[in-house]
Coordinates of C-alpha atoms in Angstrom, one line a residue:
Chain A
X1 CA 97.4 123.4 72.0
X2 CA 96.4 119.8 72.3
X3 CA 97.8 117.6 69.5
X4 CA 95.2 114.8 69.8
X5 CA 91.6 115.6 70.7
X6 CA 89.0 112.9 71.2
X7 CA 85.4 114.0 71.8
X8 CA 82.6 111.6 72.6
X9 CA 84.1 108.8 70.7
X10 CA 81.5 106.0 70.3
X11 CA 82.2 102.8 68.3
X12 CA 79.8 100.0 67.5
X13 CA 80.3 97.0 65.3
X14 CA 78.1 94.1 64.2
X15 CA 79.3 90.8 65.5
X16 CA 80.0 88.6 62.4
X17 CA 78.7 85.4 64.1
X18 CA 75.7 86.5 66.2
X19 CA 74.7 89.4 64.1
X20 CA 74.3 91.5 67.2
X21 CA 75.4 95.1 67.5
X22 CA 78.2 95.3 70.1
X23 CA 79.3 98.6 71.7
X24 CA 83.1 98.5 71.8
X25 CA 83.6 102.1 73.0
X26 CA 80.7 103.8 74.9
X27 CA 81.7 107.5 75.3
X28 CA 85.3 108.5 75.5
X29 CA 86.7 112.0 75.5
X30 CA 90.2 113.2 76.4
X31 CA 93.1 115.1 74.8
X32 CA 96.9 114.7 74.5
X33 CA 99.0 117.8 74.5
X34 CA 102.1 118.4 72.3
X35 CA 105.0 116.6 73.9
X36 CA 102.8 114.8 76.4
X37 CA 102.9 111.1 77.2
X38 CA 99.4 109.8 77.9
X39 CA 98.4 106.2 78.6
X40 CA 95.0 104.7 78.3
X41 CA 94.5 102.0 80.9
X42 CA 91.6 99.6 81.3
X43 CA 90.5 96.0 81.9
X44 CA 90.9 93.6 78.9
X45 CA 88.1 93.9 76.4
X46 CA 87.3 97.5 77.4
X47 CA 88.0 98.8 73.9
X48 CA 91.2 100.6 74.6
X49 CA 92.8 99.1 71.5
X50 CA 89.7 100.1 69.5
X51 CA 90.3 103.7 70.6
X52 CA 93.9 103.5 69.3
X53 CA 92.8 101.9 66.0
X54 CA 90.3 104.7 65.4
X55 CA 93.1 107.3 66.1
X56 CA 95.4 105.4 63.8
X57 CA 92.7 105.4 61.1
X58 CA 92.4 101.6 60.9
X59 CA 88.9 101.7 62.2
X60 CA 86.0 104.1 61.6
X61 CA 84.2 105.7 64.5
X62 CA 80.4 105.4 64.8
X63 CA 80.0 108.9 66.3
X64 CA 82.0 111.6 68.0
X65 CA 85.2 113.1 66.6
X66 CA 89.0 112.5 66.6
X67 CA 91.3 115.3 65.5
X68 CA 95.1 115.3 65.3
X69 CA 96.7 118.7 64.8
X70 CA 93.2 120.2 64.3
X71 CA 92.4 117.9 61.4
X72 CA 89.8 115.1 61.6
X73 CA 91.2 111.5 61.3
X74 CA 90.0 109.7 58.2
X75 CA 92.7 107.2 57.2
X76 CA 96.1 105.9 58.3
X77 CA 98.9 108.5 58.0
X78 CA 102.6 108.8 58.9
X79 CA 101.4 111.7 61.2
X80 CA 100.1 108.9 63.4
X81 CA 102.8 106.2 63.4
X82 CA 101.9 103.0 65.2
X83 CA 104.2 100.7 67.3
X84 CA 102.5 97.3 67.4
X85 CA 102.5 94.6 70.1
X86 CA 103.5 92.1 67.3
X87 CA 106.3 94.5 66.2
X88 CA 105.1 94.2 62.6
X89 CA 108.5 94.8 61.1
X90 CA 109.1 94.0 57.4
X91 CA 111.0 90.7 57.4
X92 CA 112.3 91.3 53.9
X93 CA 113.9 94.6 54.8
X94 CA 117.1 95.2 56.7
X95 CA 117.1 97.1 59.9
X96 CA 118.1 100.2 58.0
X97 CA 115.4 99.5 55.3
X98 CA 112.8 99.3 58.0
X99 CA 113.7 102.6 59.6
X100 CA 114.0 104.3 56.3
X101 CA 110.7 102.8 55.0
X102 CA 108.4 105.8 55.8
X103 CA 110.9 108.3 54.5
X104 CA 111.2 106.3 51.2
X105 CA 107.4 106.1 50.9
X106 CA 107.3 109.9 51.1
X107 CA 109.8 110.3 48.4
X108 CA 112.8 111.4 50.5
X109 CA 115.9 110.7 48.4
X110 CA 118.3 108.0 49.6
X111 CA 121.1 110.4 50.4
X112 CA 118.9 112.3 52.7
X113 CA 117.0 109.4 54.3
X114 CA 120.0 107.3 55.3
X115 CA 121.5 109.8 57.8
X116 CA 118.1 110.3 59.4
X117 CA 117.6 106.6 59.6
X118 CA 121.0 106.1 61.2
X119 CA 120.4 108.9 63.7
X120 CA 117.2 107.2 64.9
X121 CA 118.9 103.8 65.0
X122 CA 121.5 105.4 67.3
X123 CA 118.7 106.9 69.4
X124 CA 117.3 103.4 70.2
X125 CA 120.7 101.8 70.5
X126 CA 120.8 99.8 67.3
X127 CA 123.8 101.3 65.6
X128 CA 125.9 98.6 64.0
X129 CA 122.9 96.4 63.2
X130 CA 121.9 98.3 60.0
X131 CA 122.5 95.3 57.7
X132 CA 120.8 92.7 59.9
X133 CA 117.3 91.4 59.2
X134 CA 114.6 91.7 61.9
X135 CA 114.6 87.9 62.6
X136 CA 118.2 88.1 63.6
X137 CA 117.4 90.6 66.4
X138 CA 116.1 89.7 69.9
X139 CA 112.5 90.6 70.8
X140 CA 113.6 93.7 72.7
X141 CA 115.8 94.9 69.8
X142 CA 112.9 94.3 67.4
X143 CA 110.6 96.6 69.3
X144 CA 113.3 99.3 69.6
X145 CA 113.4 99.1 65.8
X146 CA 109.6 99.5 65.8
X147 CA 109.9 102.7 67.8
X148 CA 112.8 104.0 65.6
X149 CA 110.8 103.3 62.5
X150 CA 107.9 105.4 63.7
X151 CA 109.9 108.3 65.2
X152 CA 112.0 108.6 62.0
X153 CA 108.8 110.0 60.4
X154 CA 108.6 112.6 63.1
X155 CA 104.9 112.0 63.6
X156 CA 102.4 114.4 65.3
X157 CA 101.7 111.6 67.7
X158 CA 103.3 108.2 68.2
X159 CA 100.6 105.5 69.0
X160 CA 101.8 102.5 71.0
X161 CA 99.5 99.4 71.3
X162 CA 100.8 97.4 74.3
X163 CA 104.2 97.5 72.7
X164 CA 106.0 95.6 75.4
X165 CA 103.4 92.9 76.2
X166 CA 105.2 90.2 74.2
X167 CA 108.7 90.5 75.6
X168 CA 109.9 88.9 78.8
X169 CA 109.6 90.8 82.1
X170 CA 113.3 91.8 82.4
X171 CA 113.5 93.1 78.9
X172 CA 110.2 95.0 79.4
X173 CA 111.7 96.9 82.3
X174 CA 114.7 97.8 80.2
X175 CA 112.5 98.9 77.3
X176 CA 110.4 101.0 79.5
X177 CA 113.4 102.8 80.8
X178 CA 114.8 103.3 77.3
X179 CA 111.4 104.7 76.2
X180 CA 111.4 107.3 78.9
X181 CA 115.0 108.2 78.0
X182 CA 113.9 108.6 74.3
X183 CA 110.9 110.6 75.4
X184 CA 113.2 112.8 77.5
X185 CA 115.5 113.4 74.5
X186 CA 113.0 113.9 71.7
X187 CA 109.7 114.9 73.5
X188 CA 107.4 113.2 71.0
X189 CA 103.7 113.2 71.7
X190 CA 102.8 109.7 72.8
X191 CA 99.5 107.9 73.1
X192 CA 100.1 104.5 74.9
X193 CA 97.7 101.6 75.4
X194 CA 98.4 99.2 78.2
X195 CA 96.8 97.0 80.8
X196 CA 99.8 97.2 83.1
X197 CA 99.3 99.7 85.9
X198 CA 103.0 100.1 86.8
X199 CA 103.9 100.6 83.2
X200 CA 101.3 103.3 82.7
X201 CA 102.4 105.2 85.8
X202 CA 106.1 104.9 85.1
X203 CA 105.9 106.2 81.6
X204 CA 103.1 108.7 81.6
X205 CA 102.3 112.3 82.4
X206 CA 98.6 111.4 82.6
X207 CA 96.7 108.1 82.7
X208 CA 93.2 107.8 81.2
X209 CA 91.3 105.0 83.0
X210 CA 88.6 103.4 81.1
X211 CA 85.7 101.5 82.7
X212 CA 84.7 98.1 81.3
X213 CA 82.2 97.8 78.4
X214 CA 80.5 99.9 77.3
X215 CA 83.6 101.9 78.1
X216 CA 83.6 105.5 79.4
X217 CA 86.4 107.5 81.0
X218 CA 86.4 106.6 84.7
X219 CA 89.1 109.2 85.6
X220 CA 92.1 110.9 84.2
X221 CA 94.9 110.7 86.7
X222 CA 98.0 113.0 86.6
X223 CA 101.2 111.2 87.5
X224 CA 103.1 113.3 90.1
X225 CA 106.6 112.0 89.2
X226 CA 109.6 114.1 88.1
X227 CA 111.5 113.3 84.9
X228 CA 113.9 111.9 84.1
X229 CA 112.7 108.6 85.6
X230 CA 114.2 105.2 86.2
X231 CA 112.8 102.2 87.8
X232 CA 115.1 102.2 90.8
X233 CA 114.1 105.6 92.1
X234 CA 110.5 105.4 91.0
X235 CA 109.9 102.1 92.9
X236 CA 111.1 103.8 96.1
X237 CA 108.9 106.8 95.5
X238 CA 105.7 106.9 97.7
X239 CA 104.0 109.0 95.0
X240 CA 104.5 106.2 92.5
X241 CA 103.0 103.6 95.0
X242 CA 100.2 105.9 95.8
X243 CA 99.2 106.5 92.2
X244 CA 99.5 102.8 91.4
X245 CA 97.2 101.9 94.3
X246 CA 94.7 104.6 93.2
X247 CA 94.6 103.2 89.6
X248 CA 94.4 99.6 90.8
X249 CA 91.3 100.6 92.9
X250 CA 89.8 102.4 90.0
X251 CA 90.2 99.3 87.8
X252 CA 88.8 97.0 90.4
X253 CA 85.8 99.3 90.9
X254 CA 85.1 99.1 87.2
X255 CA 84.4 95.4 87.4
X256 CA 81.1 94.2 88.8
X257 CA 82.7 91.2 90.4
X258 CA 85.6 93.2 91.8
X259 CA 83.1 95.7 93.2
X260 CA 81.3 93.1 95.2
X261 CA 84.5 91.7 96.5
X262 CA 85.8 95.2 97.5
X263 CA 82.5 95.9 99.3
X264 CA 82.7 92.6 101.2
X265 CA 86.3 93.2 102.2
X266 CA 85.7 96.8 103.3
X267 CA 82.6 95.7 105.2
X268 CA 84.6 93.3 107.2
X269 CA 87.3 95.8 108.1
X270 CA 85.0 98.7 108.9
X271 CA 82.4 96.9 111.0
X272 CA 84.5 94.4 112.9
X273 CA 82.3 94.7 116.0
X274 CA 79.4 93.1 114.3
X275 CA 80.4 89.9 112.4
X276 CA 79.0 89.9 108.9
X277 CA 78.6 86.2 108.7
X278 CA 75.6 84.8 110.5
X279 CA 76.9 81.4 111.4
X280 CA 79.6 83.0 113.5
X281 CA 77.1 85.3 115.3
X282 CA 75.1 82.4 116.4
X283 CA 78.0 80.2 117.6
X284 CA 79.9 82.7 119.8
X285 CA 79.0 84.4 123.1
Chain B
X1 CA 132.3 55.4 56.0
X2 CA 134.1 58.3 54.3
X3 CA 131.0 60.4 54.4
X4 CA 130.8 60.5 58.2
X5 CA 134.6 60.6 58.8
X6 CA 135.8 63.3 61.2
X7 CA 137.7 64.9 58.3
X8 CA 134.5 65.2 56.3
X9 CA 132.7 66.8 59.2
X10 CA 135.5 69.1 60.2
X11 CA 136.4 69.9 56.6
X12 CA 135.7 73.1 54.7
X13 CA 132.8 74.1 52.6
X14 CA 134.1 72.0 49.6
X15 CA 134.2 68.7 51.4
X16 CA 130.8 69.3 53.0
X17 CA 129.4 70.0 49.6
X18 CA 131.0 66.9 48.2
X19 CA 129.5 64.7 50.9
X20 CA 126.1 66.3 50.3
X21 CA 126.4 65.5 46.6
X22 CA 127.4 61.9 47.4
X23 CA 124.5 61.4 49.7
X24 CA 122.2 62.8 47.0
X25 CA 123.6 60.4 44.4
X26 CA 123.6 57.3 46.6
X27 CA 119.9 56.3 46.0
X28 CA 120.4 56.7 42.3
X29 CA 123.5 54.5 42.3
X30 CA 121.6 51.8 44.3
X31 CA 118.6 52.0 41.9
X32 CA 121.0 51.6 39.0
X33 CA 122.6 48.5 40.7
X34 CA 119.2 46.9 41.3
X35 CA 118.3 47.7 37.6
X36 CA 121.5 45.9 36.3
X37 CA 120.9 42.9 38.5
X38 CA 117.2 42.4 37.7
X39 CA 117.6 42.8 33.9
X40 CA 120.6 40.4 34.1
X41 CA 118.8 37.8 36.2
X42 CA 115.4 37.9 34.4
X43 CA 117.0 38.2 30.9
X44 CA 114.1 40.5 29.9
X45 CA 114.0 41.4 26.2
X46 CA 115.1 44.9 25.3
X47 CA 111.7 45.7 23.6
X48 CA 110.3 45.4 27.2
X49 CA 113.0 46.9 29.2
X50 CA 116.6 47.8 28.3
X51 CA 119.8 47.1 30.2
X52 CA 121.6 50.2 31.7
X53 CA 124.4 49.8 29.1
X54 CA 121.9 50.0 26.3
X55 CA 120.5 53.2 27.7
X56 CA 124.0 54.6 28.0
X57 CA 124.6 53.6 24.4
X58 CA 121.4 55.3 23.2
X59 CA 122.4 58.4 25.1
X60 CA 125.8 58.4 23.5
X61 CA 124.2 58.1 20.1
X62 CA 121.8 60.9 20.7
X63 CA 124.6 63.1 22.0
X64 CA 126.9 62.5 19.0
X65 CA 124.2 62.9 16.4
X66 CA 123.1 66.2 18.0
X67 CA 119.5 64.9 18.3
X68 CA 119.6 65.3 22.0
X69 CA 120.3 69.0 21.8
X70 CA 117.7 69.6 19.2
X71 CA 115.0 68.0 21.2
X72 CA 116.1 69.3 24.6
X73 CA 116.5 72.8 23.1
X74 CA 113.0 72.7 21.6
X75 CA 111.5 71.5 24.9
X76 CA 113.4 74.0 27.1
X77 CA 112.3 76.9 24.8
X78 CA 108.7 75.9 25.3
X79 CA 109.1 75.5 29.1
X80 CA 110.8 78.9 29.4
X81 CA 108.1 80.7 27.4
X82 CA 105.3 78.9 29.2
X83 CA 106.8 79.6 32.6
X84 CA 107.4 83.3 31.9
X85 CA 103.8 83.6 30.7
X86 CA 102.6 81.8 33.9
X87 CA 104.7 84.1 36.2
X88 CA 103.6 87.3 34.4
X89 CA 99.9 86.3 34.7
X90 CA 99.7 83.9 37.7
X91 CA 101.4 86.1 40.3
X92 CA 99.5 89.3 39.6
X93 CA 96.2 87.4 39.4
X94 CA 97.0 85.6 42.7
X95 CA 97.9 88.9 44.4
X96 CA 94.6 90.4 43.1
X97 CA 92.7 87.5 44.6
X98 CA 94.5 87.6 47.9
X99 CA 94.0 91.3 48.4
X100 CA 90.2 91.2 48.1
X101 CA 88.2 88.9 50.2
X102 CA 85.2 89.1 47.9
X103 CA 87.2 88.4 44.7
X104 CA 88.9 85.5 46.5
X105 CA 85.6 84.1 47.7
X106 CA 84.3 84.2 44.1
X107 CA 87.4 82.7 42.4
X108 CA 88.8 80.3 45.0
X109 CA 86.5 77.4 44.3
X110 CA 87.0 77.8 40.5
X111 CA 90.7 77.9 41.1
X112 CA 90.8 74.8 43.2
X113 CA 88.6 73.0 40.6
X114 CA 91.0 74.1 37.9
X115 CA 94.2 72.9 39.6
X116 CA 93.0 69.3 39.1
X117 CA 92.2 69.9 35.5
X118 CA 95.2 72.1 34.7
X119 CA 97.5 71.2 31.8
X120 CA 96.9 67.8 30.2
X121 CA 93.1 67.8 30.2
X122 CA 93.3 71.0 28.1
X123 CA 95.3 69.5 25.3
X124 CA 92.3 68.6 23.1
X125 CA 91.0 72.2 23.3
X126 CA 94.4 73.8 23.0
X127 CA 95.0 71.9 19.7
X128 CA 91.5 72.9 18.5
X129 CA 92.2 76.5 19.2
X130 CA 95.8 76.9 18.4
X131 CA 96.5 74.0 16.0
X132 CA 99.1 71.3 16.3
X133 CA 102.4 73.0 17.1
X134 CA 104.4 75.4 19.2
X135 CA 101.6 77.6 20.4
X136 CA 99.4 74.7 21.7
X137 CA 102.4 73.2 23.7
X138 CA 103.3 76.6 25.2
X139 CA 99.7 77.1 26.1
X140 CA 99.6 73.8 28.0
X141 CA 102.8 74.6 29.9
X142 CA 101.3 78.0 30.9
X143 CA 97.9 76.5 31.8
X144 CA 99.5 73.7 33.8
X145 CA 101.4 76.1 35.9
X146 CA 99.0 79.1 36.1
X147 CA 96.4 77.8 38.5
X148 CA 98.9 76.4 41.0
X149 CA 100.9 79.6 41.0
X150 CA 97.9 81.9 41.3
X151 CA 96.4 79.8 44.0
X152 CA 99.6 79.7 46.1
X153 CA 100.2 83.4 45.6
X154 CA 96.6 84.1 46.8
X155 CA 97.3 82.0 49.9
X156 CA 100.6 83.9 50.5
X157 CA 98.9 87.3 50.3
X158 CA 96.1 86.1 52.7
X159 CA 98.7 84.9 55.2
X160 CA 100.4 88.4 55.5
X161 CA 99.6 89.5 59.0
X162 CA 97.1 92.4 59.1
X163 CA 99.4 94.4 61.3
X164 CA 102.1 94.4 58.6
X165 CA 99.6 95.9 56.1
X166 CA 98.5 98.4 58.7
X167 CA 102.1 99.3 59.5
X168 CA 102.8 100.0 55.8
X169 CA 99.7 102.0 55.4
X170 CA 100.4 104.1 58.5
X171 CA 103.9 104.9 57.1
X172 CA 102.3 106.5 54.1
X173 CA 102.6 103.7 51.5
X174 CA 100.4 104.7 48.6
X175 CA 97.9 102.0 47.6
X176 CA 99.5 101.3 44.3
X177 CA 102.9 100.7 45.9
X178 CA 101.5 98.2 48.5
X179 CA 101.7 95.6 45.6
X180 CA 105.5 95.7 45.3
X181 CA 106.4 96.9 48.8
X182 CA 104.3 94.5 50.9
X183 CA 102.1 92.1 49.0
X184 CA 104.7 90.6 46.7
X185 CA 107.6 90.2 49.2
X186 CA 105.1 89.1 51.9
X187 CA 103.7 86.4 49.7
X188 CA 107.0 85.2 48.4
X189 CA 107.3 82.1 50.6
X190 CA 104.1 80.8 49.1
X191 CA 105.0 82.1 45.6
X192 CA 108.2 79.9 45.7
X193 CA 106.0 76.9 46.7
X194 CA 103.7 77.8 43.8
X195 CA 106.7 77.9 41.4
X196 CA 107.9 74.5 42.6
X197 CA 104.5 72.8 42.3
X198 CA 103.7 74.7 39.1
X199 CA 107.0 73.9 37.4
X200 CA 106.4 70.2 38.1
X201 CA 102.9 70.4 36.5
X202 CA 104.5 72.5 33.7
X203 CA 107.0 69.8 32.8
X204 CA 104.4 67.0 32.9
X205 CA 102.1 69.1 30.7
X206 CA 105.0 69.7 28.3
X207 CA 105.8 66.0 27.8
X208 CA 102.1 65.1 27.3
X209 CA 101.5 68.0 24.9
X210 CA 104.6 67.2 22.9
X211 CA 103.4 63.6 22.4
X212 CA 100.3 64.9 20.7
X213 CA 101.1 68.3 19.3
X214 CA 104.7 68.6 18.3
X215 CA 107.3 67.3 15.9
X216 CA 110.3 67.8 18.2
X217 CA 111.1 67.8 21.9
X218 CA 111.6 65.3 24.6
X219 CA 108.0 64.2 24.8
X220 CA 107.8 63.7 21.1
X221 CA 111.0 61.7 21.1
X222 CA 109.7 59.3 23.8
X223 CA 106.6 58.8 21.8
X224 CA 108.5 58.2 18.5
X225 CA 110.9 55.7 20.1
X226 CA 107.9 53.7 21.4
X227 CA 106.8 53.1 17.9
X228 CA 110.1 51.4 17.2
X229 CA 110.3 49.6 20.5
X230 CA 113.4 51.6 21.4
X231 CA 113.0 51.3 25.2
X232 CA 116.7 52.4 25.5
X233 CA 115.9 55.7 23.9
X234 CA 112.7 56.1 26.0
X235 CA 114.6 55.6 29.2
X236 CA 117.4 57.9 28.1
X237 CA 114.9 60.7 27.5
X238 CA 113.1 60.0 30.8
X239 CA 116.4 60.4 32.6
X240 CA 117.1 63.6 30.7
X241 CA 113.7 65.0 31.8
X242 CA 114.3 64.1 35.4
X243 CA 117.8 65.7 35.3
X244 CA 116.5 68.9 33.6
X245 CA 113.9 69.2 36.4
X246 CA 116.5 68.7 39.1
X247 CA 118.7 71.4 37.5
X248 CA 115.9 73.9 37.4
X249 CA 115.1 73.2 41.0
X250 CA 118.8 73.3 42.2
X251 CA 120.1 76.1 40.0
X252 CA 117.1 78.4 40.0
X253 CA 114.6 77.8 42.7
X254 CA 116.9 76.8 45.6
X255 CA 119.2 79.9 45.2
X256 CA 116.1 82.1 44.9
X257 CA 114.8 80.7 48.1
X258 CA 118.1 81.0 49.9
X259 CA 118.5 84.6 48.9
X260 CA 115.0 85.7 49.8
X261 CA 112.7 83.8 52.2
X262 CA 115.5 81.9 54.0
X263 CA 117.6 85.1 54.4
X264 CA 114.5 86.9 55.8
X265 CA 113.7 84.1 58.2
X266 CA 110.2 83.6 56.7
X267 CA 110.5 80.2 55.0
X268 CA 107.1 78.7 54.5
X269 CA 106.2 75.5 56.2
X270 CA 105.9 73.1 53.2
X271 CA 102.8 71.0 53.2

């Protein structure tokens, strides 16, 4: 039933400068079901983008297995379309040309690919911009085009690598709402990489939390929110706040420094009767 | 005054173009004025430097005798053939270099070395191999342009963001089609730069090669005129060469750039 199945993914690479072997991904296993939205969340440098790159077929894994639709991943494929942080649109193609690109590469004739392309442009709210070039669009519109370009191929799974990290905060909120709407309408299978806790909770059915390097799965958290979702109601929802707090704690626990700090703080709260700092103890009473 | 008048600024496309053309011509007009005055004041002999009216006279002569068209025609034919050869070889070679880090690492030093030697320095060998004549001159034009074009194309391919290549691959682009679908258009800003630089080298190579290895053409004409102290003819042909270069740039390269890289918002930062 699961569309994407990752088992004991382990990835090492040799640092080009130091010559040392670096473990980018320690041991990661999880799966994404058909029509499910799963985010992978972790501190920066924890290897979450590496996981995505392996799934996309851009990077080779060292050991373990990654299967999509029951077939092991060996190379990039339109079955695993990627939405990039940098948009990665083709500047020399019009908006329509960008959306129709994948269909054209697979030999779909013009007469058939144009209506499909237009349908996906309409889905992301870009109708009327067919003849524009990407640089003539705003950042938000460019990323909508990035999403439409992938969905037009009807992939087994859509991979999204921090897709909204390079747009301004207001646009990001709007894009997140648009993405849940699109998800609601089309029910694609989505694997989403982010470091933004709110974003992960708002968008996902489940959130995979990675520990810092060498990364392992700290916990897989199910998001108890109904769909359809919008920011206004989600922000007022106690379940949302509770999940966000839980994930934030998990992330803080994953860092050595954060752990210390958390212990010190909790120590103060729990044992307020005996002051933890010696200087105080000597001075008073 | 008229150039910056409100009418000129508010006016349509035509008047804006007219004012741009006037600004373009202004330095040449000033240069011509200085020329007239200096030759007039110093009373320099024509065998050293001609007066502007002498050059105009020589030009008229060349025009009415048809010599101008014979020589310009011969030169243009060589430039066109050499440039076509350079485009057909330099761009694919540059893309090949750009798409493999190892091939690039191997050839890049050689290429940079060759850019300095391109064209003129090859004339002795070219005439040894191909004899004095058409083929040697075309070889020099090709050679002068090839390295600059290949080198810039390589840079252009290397500057295509990795994510763009990955996007194309993950949308099912077959390896063979990456060439035309991504590498060529992606490298185009630098290819245009390579064409500009290369055409400049090509013209210079042409003039030099014609001096040595041809019996017609603008370079040959300049050299022949020198033997008869015809500075007026020399200057007339020098102006012709400059104008031909400007026309190639304005009529071919600029429109190409406008329709592609400028339209796509990816104009290269020219060094």
